[in-house]
mmCIF file of C-alpha atoms and ligand atoms in Angstrom:
data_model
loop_
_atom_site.group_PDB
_atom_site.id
_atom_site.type_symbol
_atom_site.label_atom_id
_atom_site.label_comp_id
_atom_site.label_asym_id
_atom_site.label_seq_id
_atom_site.Cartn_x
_atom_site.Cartn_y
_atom_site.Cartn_z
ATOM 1 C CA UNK A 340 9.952 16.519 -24.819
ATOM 2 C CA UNK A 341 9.881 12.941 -23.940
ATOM 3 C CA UNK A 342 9.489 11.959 -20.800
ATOM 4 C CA UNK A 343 9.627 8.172 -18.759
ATOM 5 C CA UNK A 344 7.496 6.530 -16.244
ATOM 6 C CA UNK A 345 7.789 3.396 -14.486
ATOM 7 C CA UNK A 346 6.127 1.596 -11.457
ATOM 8 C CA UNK A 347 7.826 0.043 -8.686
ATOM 9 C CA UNK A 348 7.131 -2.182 -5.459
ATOM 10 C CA UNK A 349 4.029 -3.885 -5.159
ATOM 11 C CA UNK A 350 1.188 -3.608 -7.542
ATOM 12 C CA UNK A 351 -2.071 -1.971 -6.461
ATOM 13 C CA UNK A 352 -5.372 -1.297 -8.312
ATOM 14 C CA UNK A 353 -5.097 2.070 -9.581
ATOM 15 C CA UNK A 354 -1.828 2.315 -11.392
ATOM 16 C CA UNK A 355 -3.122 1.992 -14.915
ATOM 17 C CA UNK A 356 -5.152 4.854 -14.033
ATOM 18 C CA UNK A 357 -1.844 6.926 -13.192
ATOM 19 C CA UNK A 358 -0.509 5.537 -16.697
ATOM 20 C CA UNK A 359 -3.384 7.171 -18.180
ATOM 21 C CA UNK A 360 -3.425 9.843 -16.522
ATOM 22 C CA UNK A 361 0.017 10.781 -17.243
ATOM 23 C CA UNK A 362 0.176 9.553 -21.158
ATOM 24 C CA UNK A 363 -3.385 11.899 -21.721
ATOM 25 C CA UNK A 364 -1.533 14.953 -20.158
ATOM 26 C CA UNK A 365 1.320 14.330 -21.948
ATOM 27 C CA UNK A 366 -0.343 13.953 -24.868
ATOM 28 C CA UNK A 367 -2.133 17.139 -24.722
ATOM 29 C CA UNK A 368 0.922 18.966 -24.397
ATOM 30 C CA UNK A 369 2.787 17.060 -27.582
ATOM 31 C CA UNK A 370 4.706 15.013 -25.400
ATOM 32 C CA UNK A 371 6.188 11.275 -25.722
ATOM 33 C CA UNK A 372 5.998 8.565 -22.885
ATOM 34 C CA UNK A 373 8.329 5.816 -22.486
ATOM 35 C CA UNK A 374 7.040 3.048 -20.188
ATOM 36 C CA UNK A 375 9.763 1.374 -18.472
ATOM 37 C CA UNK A 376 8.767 -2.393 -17.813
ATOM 38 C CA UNK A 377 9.505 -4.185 -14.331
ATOM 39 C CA UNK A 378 9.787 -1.304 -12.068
ATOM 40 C CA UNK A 379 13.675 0.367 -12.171
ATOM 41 C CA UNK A 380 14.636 -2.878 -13.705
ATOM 42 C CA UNK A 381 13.667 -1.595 -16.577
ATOM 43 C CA UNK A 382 16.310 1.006 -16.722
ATOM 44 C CA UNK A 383 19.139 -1.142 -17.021
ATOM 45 C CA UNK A 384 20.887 -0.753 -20.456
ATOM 46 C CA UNK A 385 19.855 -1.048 -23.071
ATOM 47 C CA UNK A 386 16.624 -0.537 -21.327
ATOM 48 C CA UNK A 387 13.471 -2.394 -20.968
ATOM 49 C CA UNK A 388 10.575 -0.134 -22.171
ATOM 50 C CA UNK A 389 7.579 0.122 -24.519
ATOM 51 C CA UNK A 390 6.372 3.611 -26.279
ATOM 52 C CA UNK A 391 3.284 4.687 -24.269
ATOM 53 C CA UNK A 392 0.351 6.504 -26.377
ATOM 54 C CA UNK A 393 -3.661 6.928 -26.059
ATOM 55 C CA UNK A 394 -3.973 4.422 -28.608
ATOM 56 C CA UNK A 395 -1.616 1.537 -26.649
ATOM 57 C CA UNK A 396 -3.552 2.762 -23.072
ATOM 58 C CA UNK A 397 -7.358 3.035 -24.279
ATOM 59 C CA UNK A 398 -9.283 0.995 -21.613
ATOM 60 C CA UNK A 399 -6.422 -0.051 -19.580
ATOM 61 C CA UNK A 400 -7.764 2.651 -16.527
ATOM 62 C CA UNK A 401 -10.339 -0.102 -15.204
ATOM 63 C CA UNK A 402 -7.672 -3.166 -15.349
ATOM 64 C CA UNK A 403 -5.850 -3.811 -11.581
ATOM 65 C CA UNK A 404 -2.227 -4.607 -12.120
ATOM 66 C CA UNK A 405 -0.201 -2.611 -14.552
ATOM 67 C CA UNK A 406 0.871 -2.858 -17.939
ATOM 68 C CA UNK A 407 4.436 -1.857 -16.838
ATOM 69 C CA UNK A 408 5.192 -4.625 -14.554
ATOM 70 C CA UNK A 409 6.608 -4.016 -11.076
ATOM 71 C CA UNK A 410 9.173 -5.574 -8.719
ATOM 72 C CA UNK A 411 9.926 -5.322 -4.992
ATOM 73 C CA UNK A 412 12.940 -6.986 -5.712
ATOM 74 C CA UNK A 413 16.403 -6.104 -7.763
ATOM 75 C CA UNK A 414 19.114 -3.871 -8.255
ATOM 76 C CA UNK A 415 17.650 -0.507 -7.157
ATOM 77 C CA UNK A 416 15.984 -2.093 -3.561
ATOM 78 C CA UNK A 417 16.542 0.882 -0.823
ATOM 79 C CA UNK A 418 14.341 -0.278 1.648
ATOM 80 C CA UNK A 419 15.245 -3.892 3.721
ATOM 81 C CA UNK A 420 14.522 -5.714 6.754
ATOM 82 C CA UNK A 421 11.718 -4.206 8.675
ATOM 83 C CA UNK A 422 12.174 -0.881 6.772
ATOM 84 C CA UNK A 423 16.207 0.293 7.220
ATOM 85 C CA UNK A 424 17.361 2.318 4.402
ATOM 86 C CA UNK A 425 20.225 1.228 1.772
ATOM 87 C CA UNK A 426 22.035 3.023 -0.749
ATOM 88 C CA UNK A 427 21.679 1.965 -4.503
ATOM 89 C CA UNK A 428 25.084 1.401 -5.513
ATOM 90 C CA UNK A 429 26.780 4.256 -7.876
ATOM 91 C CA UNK A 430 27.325 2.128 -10.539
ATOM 92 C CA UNK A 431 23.545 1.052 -11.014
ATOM 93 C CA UNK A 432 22.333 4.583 -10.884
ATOM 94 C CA UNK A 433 25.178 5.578 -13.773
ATOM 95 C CA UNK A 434 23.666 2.500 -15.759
ATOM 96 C CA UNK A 435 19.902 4.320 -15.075
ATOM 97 C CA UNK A 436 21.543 7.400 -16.030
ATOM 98 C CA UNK A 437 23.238 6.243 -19.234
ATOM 99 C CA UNK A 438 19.959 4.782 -20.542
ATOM 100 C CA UNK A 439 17.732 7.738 -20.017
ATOM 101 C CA UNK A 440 20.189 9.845 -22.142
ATOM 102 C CA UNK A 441 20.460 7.413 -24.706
ATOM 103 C CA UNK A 442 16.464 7.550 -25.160
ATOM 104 C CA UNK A 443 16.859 11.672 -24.631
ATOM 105 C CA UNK A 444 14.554 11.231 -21.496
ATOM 106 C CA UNK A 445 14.208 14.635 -19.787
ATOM 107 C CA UNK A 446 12.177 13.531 -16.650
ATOM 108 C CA UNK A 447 11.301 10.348 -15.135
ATOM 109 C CA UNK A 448 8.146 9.756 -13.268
ATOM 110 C CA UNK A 449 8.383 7.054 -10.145
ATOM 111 C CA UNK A 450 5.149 5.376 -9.089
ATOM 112 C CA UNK A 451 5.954 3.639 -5.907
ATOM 113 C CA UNK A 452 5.487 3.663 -2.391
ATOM 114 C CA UNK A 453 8.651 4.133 0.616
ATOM 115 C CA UNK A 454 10.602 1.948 -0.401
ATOM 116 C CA UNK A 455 10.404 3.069 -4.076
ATOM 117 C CA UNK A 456 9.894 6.583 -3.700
ATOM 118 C CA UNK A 457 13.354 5.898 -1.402
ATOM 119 C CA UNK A 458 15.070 4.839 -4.719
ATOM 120 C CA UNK A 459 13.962 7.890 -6.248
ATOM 121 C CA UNK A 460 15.007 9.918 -3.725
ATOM 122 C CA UNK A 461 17.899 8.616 -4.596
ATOM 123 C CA UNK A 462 18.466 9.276 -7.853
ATOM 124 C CA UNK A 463 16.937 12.589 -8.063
ATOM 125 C CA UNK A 464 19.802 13.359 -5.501
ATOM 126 C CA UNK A 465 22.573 11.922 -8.118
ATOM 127 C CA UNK A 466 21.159 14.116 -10.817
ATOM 128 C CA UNK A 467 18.529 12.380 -12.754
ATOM 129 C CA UNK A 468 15.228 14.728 -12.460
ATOM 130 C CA UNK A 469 12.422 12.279 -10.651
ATOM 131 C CA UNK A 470 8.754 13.072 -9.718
ATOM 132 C CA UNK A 471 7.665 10.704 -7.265
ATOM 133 C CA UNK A 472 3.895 9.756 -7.660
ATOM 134 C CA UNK A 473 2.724 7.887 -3.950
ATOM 135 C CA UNK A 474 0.966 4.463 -4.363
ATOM 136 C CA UNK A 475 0.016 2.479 -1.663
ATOM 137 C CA UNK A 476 -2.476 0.279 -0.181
ATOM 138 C CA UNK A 477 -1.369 0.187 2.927
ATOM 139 C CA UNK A 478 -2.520 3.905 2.988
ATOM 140 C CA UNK A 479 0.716 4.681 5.072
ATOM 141 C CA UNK A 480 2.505 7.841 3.233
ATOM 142 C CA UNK A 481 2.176 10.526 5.702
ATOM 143 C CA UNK A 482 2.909 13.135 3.081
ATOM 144 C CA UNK A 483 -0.498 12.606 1.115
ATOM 145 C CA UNK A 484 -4.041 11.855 2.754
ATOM 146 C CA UNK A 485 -4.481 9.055 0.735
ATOM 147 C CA UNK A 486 -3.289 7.550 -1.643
ATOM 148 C CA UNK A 487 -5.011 5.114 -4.803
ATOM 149 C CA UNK A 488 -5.154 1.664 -4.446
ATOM 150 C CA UNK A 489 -6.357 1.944 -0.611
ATOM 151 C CA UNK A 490 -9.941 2.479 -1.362
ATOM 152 C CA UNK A 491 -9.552 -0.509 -3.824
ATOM 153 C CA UNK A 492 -8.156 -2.982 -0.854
ATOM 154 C CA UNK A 493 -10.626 -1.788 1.596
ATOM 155 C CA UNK A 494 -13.507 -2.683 -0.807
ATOM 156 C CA UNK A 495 -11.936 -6.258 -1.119
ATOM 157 C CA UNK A 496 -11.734 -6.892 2.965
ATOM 158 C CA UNK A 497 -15.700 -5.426 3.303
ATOM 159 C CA UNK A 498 -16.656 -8.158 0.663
ATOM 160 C CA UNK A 499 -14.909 -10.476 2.640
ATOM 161 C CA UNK A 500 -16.649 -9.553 5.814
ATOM 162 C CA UNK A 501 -20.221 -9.920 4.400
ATOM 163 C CA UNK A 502 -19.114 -13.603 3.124
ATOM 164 C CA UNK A 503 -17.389 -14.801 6.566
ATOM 165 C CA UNK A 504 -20.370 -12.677 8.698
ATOM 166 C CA UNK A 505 -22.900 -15.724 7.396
ATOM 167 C CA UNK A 506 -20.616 -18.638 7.738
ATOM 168 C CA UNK A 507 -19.767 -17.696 11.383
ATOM 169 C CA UNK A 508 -23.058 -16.645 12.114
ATOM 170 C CA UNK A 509 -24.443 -20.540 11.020
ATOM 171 C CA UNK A 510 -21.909 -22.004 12.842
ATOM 172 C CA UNK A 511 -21.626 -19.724 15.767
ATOM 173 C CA UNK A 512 -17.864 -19.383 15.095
ATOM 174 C CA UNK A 513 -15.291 -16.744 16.093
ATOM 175 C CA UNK A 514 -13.237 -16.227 12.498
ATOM 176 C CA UNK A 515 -10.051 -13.869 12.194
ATOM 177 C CA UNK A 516 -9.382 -12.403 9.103
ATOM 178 C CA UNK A 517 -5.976 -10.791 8.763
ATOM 179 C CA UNK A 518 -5.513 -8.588 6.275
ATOM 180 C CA UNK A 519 -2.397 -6.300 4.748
ATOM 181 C CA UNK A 520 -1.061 -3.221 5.785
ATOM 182 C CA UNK A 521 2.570 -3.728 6.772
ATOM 183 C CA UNK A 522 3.080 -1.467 9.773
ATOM 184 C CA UNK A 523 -0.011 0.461 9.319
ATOM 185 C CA UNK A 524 -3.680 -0.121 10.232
ATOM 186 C CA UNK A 525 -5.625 1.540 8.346
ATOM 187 C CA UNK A 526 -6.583 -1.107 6.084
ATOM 188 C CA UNK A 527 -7.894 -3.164 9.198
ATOM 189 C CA UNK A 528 -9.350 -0.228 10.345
ATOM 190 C CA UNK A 529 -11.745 1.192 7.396
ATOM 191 C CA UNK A 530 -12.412 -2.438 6.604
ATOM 192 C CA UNK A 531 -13.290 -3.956 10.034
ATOM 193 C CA UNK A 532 -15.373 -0.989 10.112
ATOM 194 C CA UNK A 533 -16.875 -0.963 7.115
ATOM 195 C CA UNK A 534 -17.584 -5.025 7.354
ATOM 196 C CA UNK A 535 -19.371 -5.128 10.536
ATOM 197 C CA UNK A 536 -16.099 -6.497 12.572
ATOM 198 C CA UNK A 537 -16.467 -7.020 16.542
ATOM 199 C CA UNK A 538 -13.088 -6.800 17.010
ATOM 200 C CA UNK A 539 -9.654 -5.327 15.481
ATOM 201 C CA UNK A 540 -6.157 -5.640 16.134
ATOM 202 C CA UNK A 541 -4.018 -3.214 14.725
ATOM 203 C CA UNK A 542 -0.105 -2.493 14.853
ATOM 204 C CA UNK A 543 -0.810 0.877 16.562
ATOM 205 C CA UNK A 544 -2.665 -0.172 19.730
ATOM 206 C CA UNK A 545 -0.848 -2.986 21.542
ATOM 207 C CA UNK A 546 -3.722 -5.585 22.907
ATOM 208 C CA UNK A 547 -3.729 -8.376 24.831
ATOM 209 C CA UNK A 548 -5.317 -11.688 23.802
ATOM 210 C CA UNK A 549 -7.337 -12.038 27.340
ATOM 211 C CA UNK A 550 -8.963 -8.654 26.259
ATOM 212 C CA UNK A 551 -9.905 -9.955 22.764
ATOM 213 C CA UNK A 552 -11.283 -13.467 24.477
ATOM 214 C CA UNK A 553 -12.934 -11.528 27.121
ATOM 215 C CA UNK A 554 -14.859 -8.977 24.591
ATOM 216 C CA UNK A 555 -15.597 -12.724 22.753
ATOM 217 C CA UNK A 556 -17.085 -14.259 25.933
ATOM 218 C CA UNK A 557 -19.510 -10.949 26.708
ATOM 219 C CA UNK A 558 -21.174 -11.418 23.115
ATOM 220 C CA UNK A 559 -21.661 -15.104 23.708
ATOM 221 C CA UNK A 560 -23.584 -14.113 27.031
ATOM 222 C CA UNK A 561 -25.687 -11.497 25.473
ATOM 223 C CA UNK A 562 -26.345 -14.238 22.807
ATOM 224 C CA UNK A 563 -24.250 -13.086 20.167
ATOM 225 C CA UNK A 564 -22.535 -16.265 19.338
ATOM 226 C CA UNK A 565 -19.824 -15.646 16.404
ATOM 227 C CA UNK A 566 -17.400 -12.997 16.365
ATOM 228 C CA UNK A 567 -15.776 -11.237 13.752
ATOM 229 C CA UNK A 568 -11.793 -10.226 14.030
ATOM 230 C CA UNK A 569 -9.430 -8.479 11.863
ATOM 231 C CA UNK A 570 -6.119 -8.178 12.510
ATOM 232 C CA UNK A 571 -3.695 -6.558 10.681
ATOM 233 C CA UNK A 572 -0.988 -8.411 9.235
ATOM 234 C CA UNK A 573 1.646 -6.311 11.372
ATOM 235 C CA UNK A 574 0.329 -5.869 14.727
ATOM 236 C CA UNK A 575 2.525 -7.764 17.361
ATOM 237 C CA UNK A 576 2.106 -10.390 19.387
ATOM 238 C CA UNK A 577 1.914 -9.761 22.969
ATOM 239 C CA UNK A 578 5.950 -9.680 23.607
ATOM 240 C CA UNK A 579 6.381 -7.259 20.408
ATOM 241 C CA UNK A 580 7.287 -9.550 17.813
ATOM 242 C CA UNK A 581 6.606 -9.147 14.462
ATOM 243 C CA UNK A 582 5.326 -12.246 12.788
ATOM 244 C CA UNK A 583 6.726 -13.039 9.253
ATOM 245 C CA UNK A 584 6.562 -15.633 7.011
ATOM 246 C CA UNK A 585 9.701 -14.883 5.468
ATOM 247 C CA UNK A 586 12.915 -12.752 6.297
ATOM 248 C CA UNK A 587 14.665 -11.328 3.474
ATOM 249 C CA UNK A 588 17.440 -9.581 4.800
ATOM 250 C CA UNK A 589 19.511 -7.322 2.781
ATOM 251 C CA UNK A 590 17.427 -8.167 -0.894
ATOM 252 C CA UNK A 591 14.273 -6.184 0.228
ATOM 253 C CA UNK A 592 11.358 -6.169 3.141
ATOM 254 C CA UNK A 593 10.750 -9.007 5.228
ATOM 255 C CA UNK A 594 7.455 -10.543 4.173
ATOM 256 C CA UNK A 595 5.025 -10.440 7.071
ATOM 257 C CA UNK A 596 1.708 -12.906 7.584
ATOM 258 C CA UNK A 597 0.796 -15.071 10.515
ATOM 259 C CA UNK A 598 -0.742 -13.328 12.995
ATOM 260 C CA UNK A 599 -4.027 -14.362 12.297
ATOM 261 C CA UNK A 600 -3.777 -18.170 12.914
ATOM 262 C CA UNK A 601 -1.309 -17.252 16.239
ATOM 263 C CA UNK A 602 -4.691 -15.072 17.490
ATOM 264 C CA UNK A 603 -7.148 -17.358 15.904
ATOM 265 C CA UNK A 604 -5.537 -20.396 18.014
ATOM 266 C CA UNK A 605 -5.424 -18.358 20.851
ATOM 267 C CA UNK A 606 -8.861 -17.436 20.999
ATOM 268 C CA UNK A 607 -10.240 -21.017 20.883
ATOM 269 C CA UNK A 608 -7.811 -21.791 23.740
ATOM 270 C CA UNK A 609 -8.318 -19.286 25.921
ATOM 271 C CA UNK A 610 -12.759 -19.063 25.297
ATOM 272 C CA UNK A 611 -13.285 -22.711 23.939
ATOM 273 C CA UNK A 612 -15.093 -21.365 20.973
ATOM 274 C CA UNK A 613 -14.198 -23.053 17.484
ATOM 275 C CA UNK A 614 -12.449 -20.497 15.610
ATOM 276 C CA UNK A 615 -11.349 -20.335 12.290
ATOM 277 C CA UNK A 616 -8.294 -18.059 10.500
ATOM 278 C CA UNK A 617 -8.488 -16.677 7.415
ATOM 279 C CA UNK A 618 -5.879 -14.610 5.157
ATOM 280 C CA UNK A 619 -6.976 -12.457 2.454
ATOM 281 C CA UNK A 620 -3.203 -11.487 1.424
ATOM 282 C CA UNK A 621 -2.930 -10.400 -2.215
ATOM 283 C CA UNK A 622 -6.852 -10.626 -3.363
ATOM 284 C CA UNK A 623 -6.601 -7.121 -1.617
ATOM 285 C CA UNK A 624 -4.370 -6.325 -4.423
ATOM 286 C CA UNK A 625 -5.293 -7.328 -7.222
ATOM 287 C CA UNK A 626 -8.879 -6.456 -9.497
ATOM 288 C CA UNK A 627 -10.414 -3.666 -10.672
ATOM 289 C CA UNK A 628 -10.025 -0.379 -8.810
ATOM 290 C CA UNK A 629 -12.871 1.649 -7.639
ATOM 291 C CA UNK A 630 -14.314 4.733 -9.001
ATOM 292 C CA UNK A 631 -12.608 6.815 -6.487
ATOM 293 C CA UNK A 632 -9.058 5.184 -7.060
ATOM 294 C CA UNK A 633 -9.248 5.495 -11.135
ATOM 295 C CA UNK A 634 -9.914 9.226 -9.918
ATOM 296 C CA UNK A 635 -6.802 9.493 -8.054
ATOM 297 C CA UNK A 636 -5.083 8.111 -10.431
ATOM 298 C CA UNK A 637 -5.544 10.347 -12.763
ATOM 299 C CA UNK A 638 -5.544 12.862 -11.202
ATOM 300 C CA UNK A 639 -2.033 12.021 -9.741
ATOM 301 C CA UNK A 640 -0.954 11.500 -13.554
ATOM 302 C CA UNK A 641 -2.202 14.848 -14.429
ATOM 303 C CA UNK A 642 -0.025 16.483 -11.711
ATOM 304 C CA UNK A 643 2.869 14.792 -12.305
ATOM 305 C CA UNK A 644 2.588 15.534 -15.373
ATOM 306 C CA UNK A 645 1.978 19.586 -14.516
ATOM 307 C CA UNK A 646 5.300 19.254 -12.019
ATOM 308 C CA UNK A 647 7.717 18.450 -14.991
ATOM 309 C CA UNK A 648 5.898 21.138 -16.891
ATOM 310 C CA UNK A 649 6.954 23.492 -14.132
ATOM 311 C CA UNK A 650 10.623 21.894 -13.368
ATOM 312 C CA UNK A 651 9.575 20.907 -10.286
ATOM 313 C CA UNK A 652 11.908 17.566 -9.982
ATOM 314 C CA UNK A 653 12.266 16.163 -6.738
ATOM 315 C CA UNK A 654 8.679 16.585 -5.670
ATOM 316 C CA UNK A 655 6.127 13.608 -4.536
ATOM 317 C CA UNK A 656 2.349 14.406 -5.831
ATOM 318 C CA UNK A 657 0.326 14.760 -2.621
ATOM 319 C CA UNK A 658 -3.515 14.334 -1.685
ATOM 320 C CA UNK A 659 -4.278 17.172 1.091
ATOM 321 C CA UNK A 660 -7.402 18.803 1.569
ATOM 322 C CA UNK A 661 -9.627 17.351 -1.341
ATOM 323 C CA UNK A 662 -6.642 19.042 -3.222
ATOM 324 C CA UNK A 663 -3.852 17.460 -5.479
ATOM 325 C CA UNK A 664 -0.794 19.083 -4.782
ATOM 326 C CA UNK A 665 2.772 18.149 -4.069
ATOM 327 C CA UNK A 666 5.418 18.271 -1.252
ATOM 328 C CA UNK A 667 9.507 17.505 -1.399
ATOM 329 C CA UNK A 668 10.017 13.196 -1.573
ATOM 330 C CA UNK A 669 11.928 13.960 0.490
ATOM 331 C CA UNK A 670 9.780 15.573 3.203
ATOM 332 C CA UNK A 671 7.466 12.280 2.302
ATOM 333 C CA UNK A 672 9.366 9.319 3.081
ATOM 334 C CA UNK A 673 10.350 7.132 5.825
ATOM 335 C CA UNK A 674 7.764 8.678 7.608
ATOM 336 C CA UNK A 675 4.700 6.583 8.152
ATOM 337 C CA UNK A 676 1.433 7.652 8.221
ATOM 338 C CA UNK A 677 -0.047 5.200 11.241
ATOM 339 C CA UNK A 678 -3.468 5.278 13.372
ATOM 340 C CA UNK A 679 -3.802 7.435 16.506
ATOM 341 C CA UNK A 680 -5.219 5.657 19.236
ATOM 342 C CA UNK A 681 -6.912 9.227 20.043
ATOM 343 C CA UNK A 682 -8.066 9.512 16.932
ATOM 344 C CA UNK A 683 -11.500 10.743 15.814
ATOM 345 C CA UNK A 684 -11.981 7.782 13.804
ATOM 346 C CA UNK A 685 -11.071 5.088 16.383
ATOM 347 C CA UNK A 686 -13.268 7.139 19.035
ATOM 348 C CA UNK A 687 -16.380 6.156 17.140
ATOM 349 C CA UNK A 688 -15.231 2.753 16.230
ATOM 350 C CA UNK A 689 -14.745 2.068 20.266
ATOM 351 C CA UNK A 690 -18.265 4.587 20.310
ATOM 352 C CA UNK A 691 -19.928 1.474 18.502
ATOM 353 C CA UNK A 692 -18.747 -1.426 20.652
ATOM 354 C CA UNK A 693 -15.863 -2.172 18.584
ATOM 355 C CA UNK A 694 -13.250 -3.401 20.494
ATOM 356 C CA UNK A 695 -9.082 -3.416 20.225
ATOM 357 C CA UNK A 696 -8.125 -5.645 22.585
ATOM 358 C CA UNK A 697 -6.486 -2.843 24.800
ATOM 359 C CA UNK A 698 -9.212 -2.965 27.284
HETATM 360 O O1 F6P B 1288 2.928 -2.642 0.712
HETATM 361 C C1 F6P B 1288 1.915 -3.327 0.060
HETATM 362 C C2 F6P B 1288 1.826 -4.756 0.515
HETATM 363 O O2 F6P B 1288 0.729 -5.352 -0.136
HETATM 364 C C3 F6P B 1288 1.760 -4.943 2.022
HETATM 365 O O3 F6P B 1288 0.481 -4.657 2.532
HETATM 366 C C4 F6P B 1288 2.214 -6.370 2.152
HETATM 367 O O4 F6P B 1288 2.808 -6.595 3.400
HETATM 368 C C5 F6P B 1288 3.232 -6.496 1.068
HETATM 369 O O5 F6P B 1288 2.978 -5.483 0.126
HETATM 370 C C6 F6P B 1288 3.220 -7.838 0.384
HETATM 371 O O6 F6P B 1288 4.287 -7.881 -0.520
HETATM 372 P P1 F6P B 1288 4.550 -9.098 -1.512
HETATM 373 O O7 F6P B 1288 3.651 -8.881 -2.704
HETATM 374 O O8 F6P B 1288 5.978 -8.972 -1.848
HETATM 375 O O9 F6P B 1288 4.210 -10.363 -0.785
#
């Protein structure tokens, strides 16, 4: 048996783990892997790929990035604008199709997150058997708990709390610190939490910015004179707009980013306070994952592994109930996985003082 793997969509600490994970299982069961390089790219004839074994992936777990290569961008893109479906055309797919049977490739595995395990929906539905393997930071797959690469990001904003937490402190500043996410908050969430942050501004609760400047103005009278903010890259400004700093179109996902200098600015108008804006953008990406995300990851490898083993093609890996398990892709995308303003989690945020600008 010989089987192929590729990642797709943006990188995230973590997927060298699932490349482990799935050449080790593999290998236990006499298998070969075929790595396709630069996400589906790859798969265009003759085929961009490099033989996977334990020898070429010894060590790689703890690296961030992946040895693959990815791209959100190319032939196979099935997710555009703010998140509309598109159909891959036939003749790309046949081209996929042609160079898995030329390498004899009896299952393929597709490490991505909507928008890529849209693509593989995709071709799993024109005949070529996919396992989808979930992989997000953003955390926003509402098919699996969690996913890797989350626990990884959310590491990277609390290390950026406990550095901006002195400066603004010395200076008695307010400082915004947006951070990724796309149309989910839960990066903003578990990291404003986790770093100490007065306020956060998430896509999920609409807030207003008199709210925010009036939860900044009650510190400074009980003496607390610098303020911490995170705001997640898509929460909207007051009239519902999404800020981006670049629309794609048809070729992919508009590229979101500048919310945090609109509230920053906002905040020094509206409470005279000097504030400052800062953007973490793809340091939450990149590094080292954590000891729980190499976990998932190979974990997730292992399974996907276990699915072809069964026949179990058109199935996404899932995280439920401390359990690794799977569910239908097609059960698992296009629908988001966002915060609940009733949520336990937000109850004891707001049960702490934190506030969302919503009241
Ligand atoms: O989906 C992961 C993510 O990191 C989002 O949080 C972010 O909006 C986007 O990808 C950034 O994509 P790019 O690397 O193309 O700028």
């Amino acid at each position: 048996m010989r089987i192929g793997i590729l990642n797709s969509g943006g990188d995230c600490p973590g997927l060298n783990a699932v490349i482990h994970g799935v050449v080790g299982a593999a290998h236990t069961l006499g298998w070969e892997v075929v790595g396709f390089r630069d996400g589906f790219e790859g798969l265009l004839p003759p085929g961009d790929y490099m033989m996977l074994d334990p020898d070429k992936t010894i060590g790689i777990m703890k690296l961030g990035g992946t040895i693959l290569g990815t791209t959100n961008k190319g032939h196979f893109v099935a997710k555009v604008g703010e998140g509309n479906v598109s159909q891959v055309p036939v003749e790309i797919v046949e081209k996929a199709k042609s160079t898995l049977r030329h390498l004899e490739i009896g299952a393929l595995i597709v490490v991505g997150g909507d928008g890529s395990l849209t693509t593989g929906l995709q071709l799993y539905q024109m005949g070529i058997p996919v396992i989808g393997v979930p992989k997000t930071i953003d955390n926003d797959i509402q098919a699996t708990a969690t996913s890797f690469g989350f626990d990884s990001a959310v590491a990277t904003v609390v290390d950026a709390l406990d550095r901006l937490h002195t400066t603004a402190e010395s200076h008695k500043r307010v400082i915004v610190l947006e951070v990724m996410g796309r149309h989910a908050g839960w990066i903003a969430l578990y990291g404003g939490m986790a770093g100490g942050a007065d306020i956060i501004l998430l896509p999920e609760i609409p807030f207003s910015l008199e709210h925010v400047a009036k939860a900044v103005r009650k510190r400074d009278a009980a003496g607390r004179h610098s303020t911490l903010v995170v705001v997640a890259e898509g929460a909207r400004i007051e009239t519902g707009e999404l800020l981006t700093k670049e629309r794609v179109g048809g070729k992919g996902e508009d590229r979101l980013g500048g919310i945090g200098d609109h509230v920053s600015k906002q905040i020094e108008k509206l409470t005279g306070k000097e504030t400052r804006a800062c953007t973490l953008g793809h340091l939450q990406r990149g590094g080292a994952p954590t000891a729980l995300d190499r976990i998932l990851g190979i974990r997730f490898g292992a399974k996907a592994v276990d699915l072809i083993e069964q026949g179990s093609f058109g199935r996404m890996v899932s995280y439920q109930q401390y359990q690794v398990g799977d569910v239908s892709i097609e059960e698992a995308v296009h629908q988001l996985r966002l915060v609940s303003n009733d949520s336990e989690i937000v109850k004891a945020a707001r049960a702490i003082g934190i506030t969302f600008g919503d009241q």
